[in-house]
């Protein structure tokens, strides 16, 4: 089968692209969506069923379709969720909304393009025909497309160190992927838990533990011991930011933003004002300054930029103030065992001192791996064919401002695009819904405009 568009992936980016293609392509067009994730469209983030796992963006900015800004809020109202645009909905509800939006578009039989959902992994590719790129599928089939959109997300990051020092009897108490929430049922209420990483995933897991009746100690180890901050209960007005007026160095930008934060009642207004200009600011930075940002400023950017819902933050802060959750700043050196329990040994930050955390469970919450070629056999093969090249800073693959893949080989018979985390090298802020939905719409428009 030869398709006009092949969408490779089964997470939110793939759904966003597919929905926009359905809205824009003519009835004669054929689209294939290839992915093997059983939770198609919901991905890891929106598959959780725990009500405390909230979106970290207000509902009013979470419509799947940018030209219908109230779509998600209206969906919430239709389903009896009494929420306003400034409220923070559950991630489970958002996953259901994404599913329902796709289903609604697919129910439009008249004038809609053909869409085939193929439950298989794209295992390899080959330039088979004069105007298409063909993919070998894990089920043995082969399909080809005139346009291809890579929507491959990323998985949970691996453990920072090898657990070779942990005896087999304790290996099952190391949770390498915390989103497989079945592990929570095995945790006794008084068990001590050590969490590696102190970002949004850590907060999710702490709240999940408490919801499952856990009352024991929770130690959190990360390099800097920083945790995400909370949204204000009343969202401040964003402060408009003129990107062109900002310095072109990270140190100069930080100095300018700190100065602006002293002129407003709430620093969050500065961050929210910067948000729509973040991609433009990133593209102004030199490769050297981008690298400097990743080395030195990224942790502080994350805790200020990626905030949590106010009530969730209050719950978490209470656990910290009560001493139930304790933070440690340092570099994990090894994992082992001591007196029948897990032992995480780390070098205390800014000192040569080695300390240890004893726990009954160790949970890897170091976040998501950076998008890149190495985690995907398909991308590795495409790299060998010089159809794609890695971003120099390890932020996915190289694309241009239109999200079209740029590579040394100019002989690719099909037009090749990427959406989502794979394009972070070009756009930086491209993992949240408000950014991906705009990118998905733009890519669909580009495909339609070229016929």
mmCIF file with all atom_site columns, C-alpha atoms in Angstrom, residues 250-446:
data_model
loop_
_atom_site.group_PDB
_atom_site.id
_atom_site.type_symbol
_atom_site.label_atom_id
_atom_site.label_alt_id
_atom_site.label_comp_id
_atom_site.label_asym_id
_atom_site.label_entity_id
_atom_site.label_seq_id
_atom_site.pdbx_PDB_ins_code
_atom_site.Cartn_x
_atom_site.Cartn_y
_atom_site.Cartn_z
_atom_site.occupancy
_atom_site.B_iso_or_equiv
_atom_site.pdbx_formal_charge
_atom_site.auth_seq_id
_atom_site.auth_comp_id
_atom_site.auth_asym_id
_atom_site.auth_atom_id
_atom_site.pdbx_PDB_model_num
ATOM 1   C CA . UNK A 1 250 ? 22.780 33.022 28.910 1.00 0.00 ? 250 UNK A CA 1
ATOM 2   C CA . UNK A 1 251 ? 24.305 35.115 31.708 1.00 0.00 ? 251 UNK A CA 1
ATOM 3   C CA . UNK A 1 252 ? 22.936 38.309 30.159 1.00 0.00 ? 252 UNK A CA 1
ATOM 4   C CA . UNK A 1 253 ? 19.477 36.799 29.676 1.00 0.00 ? 253 UNK A CA 1
ATOM 5   C CA . UNK A 1 254 ? 19.352 35.613 33.303 1.00 0.00 ? 254 UNK A CA 1
ATOM 6   C CA . UNK A 1 255 ? 20.387 39.043 34.562 1.00 0.00 ? 255 UNK A CA 1
ATOM 7   C CA . UNK A 1 256 ? 17.682 40.689 32.458 1.00 0.00 ? 256 UNK A CA 1
ATOM 8   C CA . UNK A 1 257 ? 14.950 38.271 33.556 1.00 0.00 ? 257 UNK A CA 1
ATOM 9   C CA . UNK A 1 258 ? 15.905 38.643 37.215 1.00 0.00 ? 258 UNK A CA 1
ATOM 10  C CA . UNK A 1 259 ? 15.599 42.401 36.815 1.00 0.00 ? 259 UNK A CA 1
ATOM 11  C CA . UNK A 1 260 ? 12.157 42.050 35.241 1.00 0.00 ? 260 UNK A CA 1
ATOM 12  C CA . UNK A 1 261 ? 11.003 39.747 38.054 1.00 0.00 ? 261 UNK A CA 1
ATOM 13  C CA . UNK A 1 262 ? 11.673 42.531 40.555 1.00 0.00 ? 262 UNK A CA 1
ATOM 14  C CA . UNK A 1 263 ? 9.254  44.804 38.711 1.00 0.00 ? 263 UNK A CA 1
ATOM 15  C CA . UNK A 1 264 ? 6.213  42.504 38.951 1.00 0.00 ? 264 UNK A CA 1
ATOM 16  C CA . UNK A 1 265 ? 4.167  41.200 41.858 1.00 0.00 ? 265 UNK A CA 1
ATOM 17  C CA . UNK A 1 266 ? 4.810  37.554 40.935 1.00 0.00 ? 266 UNK A CA 1
ATOM 18  C CA . UNK A 1 267 ? 7.878  36.185 39.117 1.00 0.00 ? 267 UNK A CA 1
ATOM 19  C CA . UNK A 1 268 ? 5.616  33.679 37.360 1.00 0.00 ? 268 UNK A CA 1
ATOM 20  C CA . UNK A 1 269 ? 4.360  36.520 35.187 1.00 0.00 ? 269 UNK A CA 1
ATOM 21  C CA . UNK A 1 270 ? 7.872  36.851 33.732 1.00 0.00 ? 270 UNK A CA 1
ATOM 22  C CA . UNK A 1 271 ? 8.126  33.121 33.011 1.00 0.00 ? 271 UNK A CA 1
ATOM 23  C CA . UNK A 1 272 ? 4.662  33.029 31.442 1.00 0.00 ? 272 UNK A CA 1
ATOM 24  C CA . UNK A 1 273 ? 5.470  36.078 29.354 1.00 0.00 ? 273 UNK A CA 1
ATOM 25  C CA . UNK A 1 274 ? 8.626  34.400 28.120 1.00 0.00 ? 274 UNK A CA 1
ATOM 26  C CA . UNK A 1 275 ? 6.828  31.208 27.187 1.00 0.00 ? 275 UNK A CA 1
ATOM 27  C CA . UNK A 1 276 ? 5.473  32.180 23.742 1.00 0.00 ? 276 UNK A CA 1
ATOM 28  C CA . UNK A 1 277 ? 8.868  33.651 22.856 1.00 0.00 ? 277 UNK A CA 1
ATOM 29  C CA . UNK A 1 278 ? 10.996 30.744 24.090 1.00 0.00 ? 278 UNK A CA 1
ATOM 30  C CA . UNK A 1 279 ? 11.467 29.106 20.707 1.00 0.00 ? 279 UNK A CA 1
ATOM 31  C CA . UNK A 1 280 ? 12.493 32.409 19.102 1.00 0.00 ? 280 UNK A CA 1
ATOM 32  C CA . UNK A 1 281 ? 14.921 33.056 21.953 1.00 0.00 ? 281 UNK A CA 1
ATOM 33  C CA . UNK A 1 282 ? 16.449 29.581 21.608 1.00 0.00 ? 282 UNK A CA 1
ATOM 34  C CA . UNK A 1 283 ? 16.964 30.075 17.892 1.00 0.00 ? 283 UNK A CA 1
ATOM 35  C CA . UNK A 1 284 ? 18.835 33.332 18.561 1.00 0.00 ? 284 UNK A CA 1
ATOM 36  C CA . UNK A 1 285 ? 21.372 31.585 20.771 1.00 0.00 ? 285 UNK A CA 1
ATOM 37  C CA . UNK A 1 286 ? 24.654 30.366 19.383 1.00 0.00 ? 286 UNK A CA 1
ATOM 38  C CA . UNK A 1 287 ? 25.570 26.694 19.708 1.00 0.00 ? 287 UNK A CA 1
ATOM 39  C CA . UNK A 1 288 ? 28.014 27.671 22.451 1.00 0.00 ? 288 UNK A CA 1
ATOM 40  C CA . UNK A 1 289 ? 25.332 29.479 24.459 1.00 0.00 ? 289 UNK A CA 1
ATOM 41  C CA . UNK A 1 290 ? 22.844 26.634 23.998 1.00 0.00 ? 290 UNK A CA 1
ATOM 42  C CA . UNK A 1 291 ? 25.433 24.240 25.369 1.00 0.00 ? 291 UNK A CA 1
ATOM 43  C CA . UNK A 1 292 ? 26.090 26.578 28.298 1.00 0.00 ? 292 UNK A CA 1
ATOM 44  C CA . UNK A 1 293 ? 22.375 26.668 29.059 1.00 0.00 ? 293 UNK A CA 1
ATOM 45  C CA . UNK A 1 294 ? 22.167 22.867 29.106 1.00 0.00 ? 294 UNK A CA 1
ATOM 46  C CA . UNK A 1 295 ? 25.203 22.571 31.397 1.00 0.00 ? 295 UNK A CA 1
ATOM 47  C CA . UNK A 1 296 ? 24.436 25.301 33.905 1.00 0.00 ? 296 UNK A CA 1
ATOM 48  C CA . UNK A 1 297 ? 20.940 26.768 33.707 1.00 0.00 ? 297 UNK A CA 1
ATOM 49  C CA . UNK A 1 298 ? 18.692 23.833 32.780 1.00 0.00 ? 298 UNK A CA 1
ATOM 50  C CA . UNK A 1 299 ? 17.827 22.659 36.353 1.00 0.00 ? 299 UNK A CA 1
ATOM 51  C CA . UNK A 1 300 ? 16.708 26.148 37.363 1.00 0.00 ? 300 UNK A CA 1
ATOM 52  C CA . UNK A 1 301 ? 14.797 26.589 34.124 1.00 0.00 ? 301 UNK A CA 1
ATOM 53  C CA . UNK A 1 302 ? 12.948 23.332 34.768 1.00 0.00 ? 302 UNK A CA 1
ATOM 54  C CA . UNK A 1 303 ? 11.757 24.134 38.293 1.00 0.00 ? 303 UNK A CA 1
ATOM 55  C CA . UNK A 1 304 ? 10.557 27.618 37.345 1.00 0.00 ? 304 UNK A CA 1
ATOM 56  C CA . UNK A 1 305 ? 9.169  26.792 33.933 1.00 0.00 ? 305 UNK A CA 1
ATOM 57  C CA . UNK A 1 306 ? 7.569  23.362 34.539 1.00 0.00 ? 306 UNK A CA 1
ATOM 58  C CA . UNK A 1 307 ? 5.442  24.037 37.597 1.00 0.00 ? 307 UNK A CA 1
ATOM 59  C CA . UNK A 1 308 ? 2.787  21.942 39.329 1.00 0.00 ? 308 UNK A CA 1
ATOM 60  C CA . UNK A 1 309 ? -0.859 22.613 40.143 1.00 0.00 ? 309 UNK A CA 1
ATOM 61  C CA . UNK A 1 310 ? -1.304 24.701 43.331 1.00 0.00 ? 310 UNK A CA 1
ATOM 62  C CA . UNK A 1 311 ? -3.140 22.073 45.381 1.00 0.00 ? 311 UNK A CA 1
ATOM 63  C CA . UNK A 1 312 ? -0.685 19.365 44.327 1.00 0.00 ? 312 UNK A CA 1
ATOM 64  C CA . UNK A 1 313 ? 2.206  21.607 45.323 1.00 0.00 ? 313 UNK A CA 1
ATOM 65  C CA . UNK A 1 314 ? 0.613  22.257 48.723 1.00 0.00 ? 314 UNK A CA 1
ATOM 66  C CA . UNK A 1 315 ? 0.223  18.517 49.366 1.00 0.00 ? 315 UNK A CA 1
ATOM 67  C CA . UNK A 1 316 ? 3.827  17.892 48.442 1.00 0.00 ? 316 UNK A CA 1
ATOM 68  C CA . UNK A 1 317 ? 5.190  20.818 50.470 1.00 0.00 ? 317 UNK A CA 1
ATOM 69  C CA . UNK A 1 318 ? 3.338  19.532 53.551 1.00 0.00 ? 318 UNK A CA 1
ATOM 70  C CA . UNK A 1 319 ? 5.151  16.196 53.221 1.00 0.00 ? 319 UNK A CA 1
ATOM 71  C CA . UNK A 1 320 ? 8.469  18.032 52.981 1.00 0.00 ? 320 UNK A CA 1
ATOM 72  C CA . UNK A 1 321 ? 7.790  20.305 55.957 1.00 0.00 ? 321 UNK A CA 1
ATOM 73  C CA . UNK A 1 322 ? 6.697  17.304 58.038 1.00 0.00 ? 322 UNK A CA 1
ATOM 74  C CA . UNK A 1 323 ? 10.004 15.586 57.300 1.00 0.00 ? 323 UNK A CA 1
ATOM 75  C CA . UNK A 1 324 ? 8.409  12.687 55.452 1.00 0.00 ? 324 UNK A CA 1
ATOM 76  C CA . UNK A 1 325 ? 10.098 13.661 52.179 1.00 0.00 ? 325 UNK A CA 1
ATOM 77  C CA . UNK A 1 326 ? 13.785 14.524 52.555 1.00 0.00 ? 326 UNK A CA 1
ATOM 78  C CA . UNK A 1 327 ? 16.053 15.933 49.860 1.00 0.00 ? 327 UNK A CA 1
ATOM 79  C CA . UNK A 1 328 ? 19.699 15.052 49.258 1.00 0.00 ? 328 UNK A CA 1
ATOM 80  C CA . UNK A 1 329 ? 21.931 16.835 46.750 1.00 0.00 ? 329 UNK A CA 1
ATOM 81  C CA . UNK A 1 330 ? 24.690 14.726 45.311 1.00 0.00 ? 330 UNK A CA 1
ATOM 82  C CA . UNK A 1 331 ? 25.994 12.425 42.585 1.00 0.00 ? 331 UNK A CA 1
ATOM 83  C CA . UNK A 1 332 ? 24.987 8.766  42.722 1.00 0.00 ? 332 UNK A CA 1
ATOM 84  C CA . UNK A 1 333 ? 28.122 6.612  42.782 1.00 0.00 ? 333 UNK A CA 1
ATOM 85  C CA . UNK A 1 334 ? 26.851 3.062  43.244 1.00 0.00 ? 334 UNK A CA 1
ATOM 86  C CA . UNK A 1 335 ? 23.935 0.832  44.162 1.00 0.00 ? 335 UNK A CA 1
ATOM 87  C CA . UNK A 1 336 ? 24.425 -2.023 46.587 1.00 0.00 ? 336 UNK A CA 1
ATOM 88  C CA . UNK A 1 337 ? 22.998 -3.652 49.673 1.00 0.00 ? 337 UNK A CA 1
ATOM 89  C CA . UNK A 1 338 ? 23.479 -3.362 53.408 1.00 0.00 ? 338 UNK A CA 1
ATOM 90  C CA . UNK A 1 339 ? 21.821 -5.518 56.059 1.00 0.00 ? 339 UNK A CA 1
ATOM 91  C CA . UNK A 1 340 ? 19.224 -6.831 53.646 1.00 0.00 ? 340 UNK A CA 1
ATOM 92  C CA . UNK A 1 341 ? 18.223 -3.436 52.260 1.00 0.00 ? 341 UNK A CA 1
ATOM 93  C CA . UNK A 1 342 ? 19.182 -1.386 49.238 1.00 0.00 ? 342 UNK A CA 1
ATOM 94  C CA . UNK A 1 343 ? 22.004 1.114  49.627 1.00 0.00 ? 343 UNK A CA 1
ATOM 95  C CA . UNK A 1 344 ? 22.431 4.144  47.355 1.00 0.00 ? 344 UNK A CA 1
ATOM 96  C CA . UNK A 1 345 ? 25.910 5.646  47.843 1.00 0.00 ? 345 UNK A CA 1
ATOM 97  C CA . UNK A 1 346 ? 26.448 9.188  46.616 1.00 0.00 ? 346 UNK A CA 1
ATOM 98  C CA . UNK A 1 347 ? 28.969 12.018 46.754 1.00 0.00 ? 347 UNK A CA 1
ATOM 99  C CA . UNK A 1 348 ? 27.491 14.959 48.588 1.00 0.00 ? 348 UNK A CA 1
ATOM 100 C CA . UNK A 1 349 ? 27.311 17.973 46.285 1.00 0.00 ? 349 UNK A CA 1
ATOM 101 C CA . UNK A 1 350 ? 30.282 20.377 46.473 1.00 0.00 ? 350 UNK A CA 1
ATOM 102 C CA . UNK A 1 351 ? 32.168 18.073 48.868 1.00 0.00 ? 351 UNK A CA 1
ATOM 103 C CA . UNK A 1 352 ? 34.297 14.909 48.625 1.00 0.00 ? 352 UNK A CA 1
ATOM 104 C CA . UNK A 1 353 ? 32.124 13.266 51.290 1.00 0.00 ? 353 UNK A CA 1
ATOM 105 C CA . UNK A 1 354 ? 30.434 9.948  50.447 1.00 0.00 ? 354 UNK A CA 1
ATOM 106 C CA . UNK A 1 355 ? 27.044 9.339  52.070 1.00 0.00 ? 355 UNK A CA 1
ATOM 107 C CA . UNK A 1 356 ? 24.485 6.583  51.773 1.00 0.00 ? 356 UNK A CA 1
ATOM 108 C CA . UNK A 1 357 ? 20.714 6.133  51.769 1.00 0.00 ? 357 UNK A CA 1
ATOM 109 C CA . UNK A 1 358 ? 19.272 2.831  52.997 1.00 0.00 ? 358 UNK A CA 1
ATOM 110 C CA . UNK A 1 359 ? 15.847 1.961  51.615 1.00 0.00 ? 359 UNK A CA 1
ATOM 111 C CA . UNK A 1 360 ? 13.472 -0.916 50.994 1.00 0.00 ? 360 UNK A CA 1
ATOM 112 C CA . UNK A 1 361 ? 12.714 0.401  47.512 1.00 0.00 ? 361 UNK A CA 1
ATOM 113 C CA . UNK A 1 362 ? 14.602 2.463  44.942 1.00 0.00 ? 362 UNK A CA 1
ATOM 114 C CA . UNK A 1 363 ? 12.606 4.264  42.239 1.00 0.00 ? 363 UNK A CA 1
ATOM 115 C CA . UNK A 1 364 ? 14.129 5.714  39.088 1.00 0.00 ? 364 UNK A CA 1
ATOM 116 C CA . UNK A 1 365 ? 12.513 9.117  38.522 1.00 0.00 ? 365 UNK A CA 1
ATOM 117 C CA . UNK A 1 366 ? 15.416 10.699 36.652 1.00 0.00 ? 366 UNK A CA 1
ATOM 118 C CA . UNK A 1 367 ? 12.954 11.717 33.952 1.00 0.00 ? 367 UNK A CA 1
ATOM 119 C CA . UNK A 1 368 ? 12.652 10.927 30.284 1.00 0.00 ? 368 UNK A CA 1
ATOM 120 C CA . UNK A 1 369 ? 15.664 10.181 28.158 1.00 0.00 ? 369 UNK A CA 1
ATOM 121 C CA . UNK A 1 370 ? 16.639 12.862 25.687 1.00 0.00 ? 370 UNK A CA 1
ATOM 122 C CA . UNK A 1 371 ? 15.262 12.251 22.238 1.00 0.00 ? 371 UNK A CA 1
ATOM 123 C CA . UNK A 1 372 ? 17.874 10.913 19.895 1.00 0.00 ? 372 UNK A CA 1
ATOM 124 C CA . UNK A 1 373 ? 18.826 8.329  17.334 1.00 0.00 ? 373 UNK A CA 1
ATOM 125 C CA . UNK A 1 374 ? 20.420 5.800  19.680 1.00 0.00 ? 374 UNK A CA 1
ATOM 126 C CA . UNK A 1 375 ? 17.173 4.728  21.379 1.00 0.00 ? 375 UNK A CA 1
ATOM 127 C CA . UNK A 1 376 ? 15.433 3.686  18.153 1.00 0.00 ? 376 UNK A CA 1
ATOM 128 C CA . UNK A 1 377 ? 16.476 0.891  15.740 1.00 0.00 ? 377 UNK A CA 1
ATOM 129 C CA . UNK A 1 378 ? 14.446 2.618  13.019 1.00 0.00 ? 378 UNK A CA 1
ATOM 130 C CA . UNK A 1 379 ? 16.246 5.937  13.502 1.00 0.00 ? 379 UNK A CA 1
ATOM 131 C CA . UNK A 1 380 ? 19.601 4.161  13.550 1.00 0.00 ? 380 UNK A CA 1
ATOM 132 C CA . UNK A 1 381 ? 18.863 2.659  10.157 1.00 0.00 ? 381 UNK A CA 1
ATOM 133 C CA . UNK A 1 382 ? 17.646 5.983  8.782  1.00 0.00 ? 382 UNK A CA 1
ATOM 134 C CA . UNK A 1 383 ? 20.867 7.537  10.035 1.00 0.00 ? 383 UNK A CA 1
ATOM 135 C CA . UNK A 1 384 ? 22.911 4.908  8.195  1.00 0.00 ? 384 UNK A CA 1
ATOM 136 C CA . UNK A 1 385 ? 21.072 5.854  5.002  1.00 0.00 ? 385 UNK A CA 1
ATOM 137 C CA . UNK A 1 386 ? 21.845 9.531  5.799  1.00 0.00 ? 386 UNK A CA 1
ATOM 138 C CA . UNK A 1 387 ? 18.141 10.294 5.788  1.00 0.00 ? 387 UNK A CA 1
ATOM 139 C CA . UNK A 1 388 ? 18.501 11.911 9.218  1.00 0.00 ? 388 UNK A CA 1
ATOM 140 C CA . UNK A 1 389 ? 21.400 13.319 11.236 1.00 0.00 ? 389 UNK A CA 1
ATOM 141 C CA . UNK A 1 390 ? 21.640 13.905 14.983 1.00 0.00 ? 390 UNK A CA 1
ATOM 142 C CA . UNK A 1 391 ? 21.402 17.346 16.514 1.00 0.00 ? 391 UNK A CA 1
ATOM 143 C CA . UNK A 1 392 ? 24.907 18.428 17.623 1.00 0.00 ? 392 UNK A CA 1
ATOM 144 C CA . UNK A 1 393 ? 23.786 18.826 21.255 1.00 0.00 ? 393 UNK A CA 1
ATOM 145 C CA . UNK A 1 394 ? 22.019 15.481 21.371 1.00 0.00 ? 394 UNK A CA 1
ATOM 146 C CA . UNK A 1 395 ? 18.562 17.058 21.219 1.00 0.00 ? 395 UNK A CA 1
ATOM 147 C CA . UNK A 1 396 ? 16.942 14.802 18.654 1.00 0.00 ? 396 UNK A CA 1
ATOM 148 C CA . UNK A 1 397 ? 17.552 15.161 14.930 1.00 0.00 ? 397 UNK A CA 1
ATOM 149 C CA . UNK A 1 398 ? 18.188 18.136 12.685 1.00 0.00 ? 398 UNK A CA 1
ATOM 150 C CA . UNK A 1 399 ? 15.119 19.827 11.199 1.00 0.00 ? 399 UNK A CA 1
ATOM 151 C CA . UNK A 1 400 ? 14.490 23.249 9.693  1.00 0.00 ? 400 UNK A CA 1
ATOM 152 C CA . UNK A 1 401 ? 12.032 25.925 10.823 1.00 0.00 ? 401 UNK A CA 1
ATOM 153 C CA . UNK A 1 402 ? 9.212  24.052 9.038  1.00 0.00 ? 402 UNK A CA 1
ATOM 154 C CA . UNK A 1 403 ? 10.016 20.840 10.981 1.00 0.00 ? 403 UNK A CA 1
ATOM 155 C CA . UNK A 1 404 ? 11.280 19.209 7.784  1.00 0.00 ? 404 UNK A CA 1
ATOM 156 C CA . UNK A 1 405 ? 14.241 16.905 8.313  1.00 0.00 ? 405 UNK A CA 1
ATOM 157 C CA . UNK A 1 406 ? 17.539 18.202 6.994  1.00 0.00 ? 406 UNK A CA 1
ATOM 158 C CA . UNK A 1 407 ? 20.255 15.690 6.165  1.00 0.00 ? 407 UNK A CA 1
ATOM 159 C CA . UNK A 1 408 ? 23.373 15.346 3.957  1.00 0.00 ? 408 UNK A CA 1
ATOM 160 C CA . UNK A 1 409 ? 21.515 13.020 1.651  1.00 0.00 ? 409 UNK A CA 1
ATOM 161 C CA . UNK A 1 410 ? 19.246 14.963 -0.660 1.00 0.00 ? 410 UNK A CA 1
ATOM 162 C CA . UNK A 1 411 ? 18.054 11.896 -2.516 1.00 0.00 ? 411 UNK A CA 1
ATOM 163 C CA . UNK A 1 412 ? 15.244 10.922 -0.145 1.00 0.00 ? 412 UNK A CA 1
ATOM 164 C CA . UNK A 1 413 ? 12.277 10.265 -2.441 1.00 0.00 ? 413 UNK A CA 1
ATOM 165 C CA . UNK A 1 414 ? 9.727  11.246 0.214  1.00 0.00 ? 414 UNK A CA 1
ATOM 166 C CA . UNK A 1 415 ? 9.333  14.424 2.212  1.00 0.00 ? 415 UNK A CA 1
ATOM 167 C CA . UNK A 1 416 ? 10.344 13.725 5.783  1.00 0.00 ? 416 UNK A CA 1
ATOM 168 C CA . UNK A 1 417 ? 9.149  15.668 8.846  1.00 0.00 ? 417 UNK A CA 1
ATOM 169 C CA . UNK A 1 418 ? 9.501  15.272 12.613 1.00 0.00 ? 418 UNK A CA 1
ATOM 170 C CA . UNK A 1 419 ? 7.173  16.452 15.377 1.00 0.00 ? 419 UNK A CA 1
ATOM 171 C CA . UNK A 1 420 ? 7.674  16.609 19.124 1.00 0.00 ? 420 UNK A CA 1
ATOM 172 C CA . UNK A 1 421 ? 10.736 15.763 21.191 1.00 0.00 ? 421 UNK A CA 1
ATOM 173 C CA . UNK A 1 422 ? 12.861 14.813 18.178 1.00 0.00 ? 422 UNK A CA 1
ATOM 174 C CA . UNK A 1 423 ? 12.884 18.475 17.121 1.00 0.00 ? 423 UNK A CA 1
ATOM 175 C CA . UNK A 1 424 ? 14.131 19.965 20.405 1.00 0.00 ? 424 UNK A CA 1
ATOM 176 C CA . UNK A 1 425 ? 17.426 20.989 18.821 1.00 0.00 ? 425 UNK A CA 1
ATOM 177 C CA . UNK A 1 426 ? 15.566 23.425 16.568 1.00 0.00 ? 426 UNK A CA 1
ATOM 178 C CA . UNK A 1 427 ? 12.760 24.515 18.897 1.00 0.00 ? 427 UNK A CA 1
ATOM 179 C CA . UNK A 1 428 ? 13.800 23.562 22.470 1.00 0.00 ? 428 UNK A CA 1
ATOM 180 C CA . UNK A 1 429 ? 10.313 23.969 23.978 1.00 0.00 ? 429 UNK A CA 1
ATOM 181 C CA . UNK A 1 430 ? 8.542  21.227 22.047 1.00 0.00 ? 430 UNK A CA 1
ATOM 182 C CA . UNK A 1 431 ? 7.407  18.613 24.548 1.00 0.00 ? 431 UNK A CA 1
ATOM 183 C CA . UNK A 1 432 ? 4.301  20.310 25.993 1.00 0.00 ? 432 UNK A CA 1
ATOM 184 C CA . UNK A 1 433 ? 0.862  20.209 24.394 1.00 0.00 ? 433 UNK A CA 1
ATOM 185 C CA . UNK A 1 434 ? 0.614  23.966 23.617 1.00 0.00 ? 434 UNK A CA 1
ATOM 186 C CA . UNK A 1 435 ? 3.782  23.731 21.508 1.00 0.00 ? 435 UNK A CA 1
ATOM 187 C CA . UNK A 1 436 ? 3.234  20.340 19.879 1.00 0.00 ? 436 UNK A CA 1
ATOM 188 C CA . UNK A 1 437 ? -0.313 21.160 18.745 1.00 0.00 ? 437 UNK A CA 1
ATOM 189 C CA . UNK A 1 438 ? 0.913  24.260 16.897 1.00 0.00 ? 438 UNK A CA 1
ATOM 190 C CA . UNK A 1 439 ? 3.761  22.321 15.311 1.00 0.00 ? 439 UNK A CA 1
ATOM 191 C CA . UNK A 1 440 ? 1.433  19.470 14.297 1.00 0.00 ? 440 UNK A CA 1
ATOM 192 C CA . UNK A 1 441 ? -0.972 21.880 12.612 1.00 0.00 ? 441 UNK A CA 1
ATOM 193 C CA . UNK A 1 442 ? 1.873  23.620 10.777 1.00 0.00 ? 442 UNK A CA 1
ATOM 194 C CA . UNK A 1 443 ? 3.304  20.322 9.509  1.00 0.00 ? 443 UNK A CA 1
ATOM 195 C CA . UNK A 1 444 ? -0.126 19.201 8.277  1.00 0.00 ? 444 UNK A CA 1
ATOM 196 C CA . UNK A 1 445 ? -0.570 22.527 6.478  1.00 0.00 ? 445 UNK A CA 1
ATOM 197 C CA . UNK A 1 446 ? 2.881  22.181 4.879  1.00 0.00 ? 446 UNK A CA 1
#
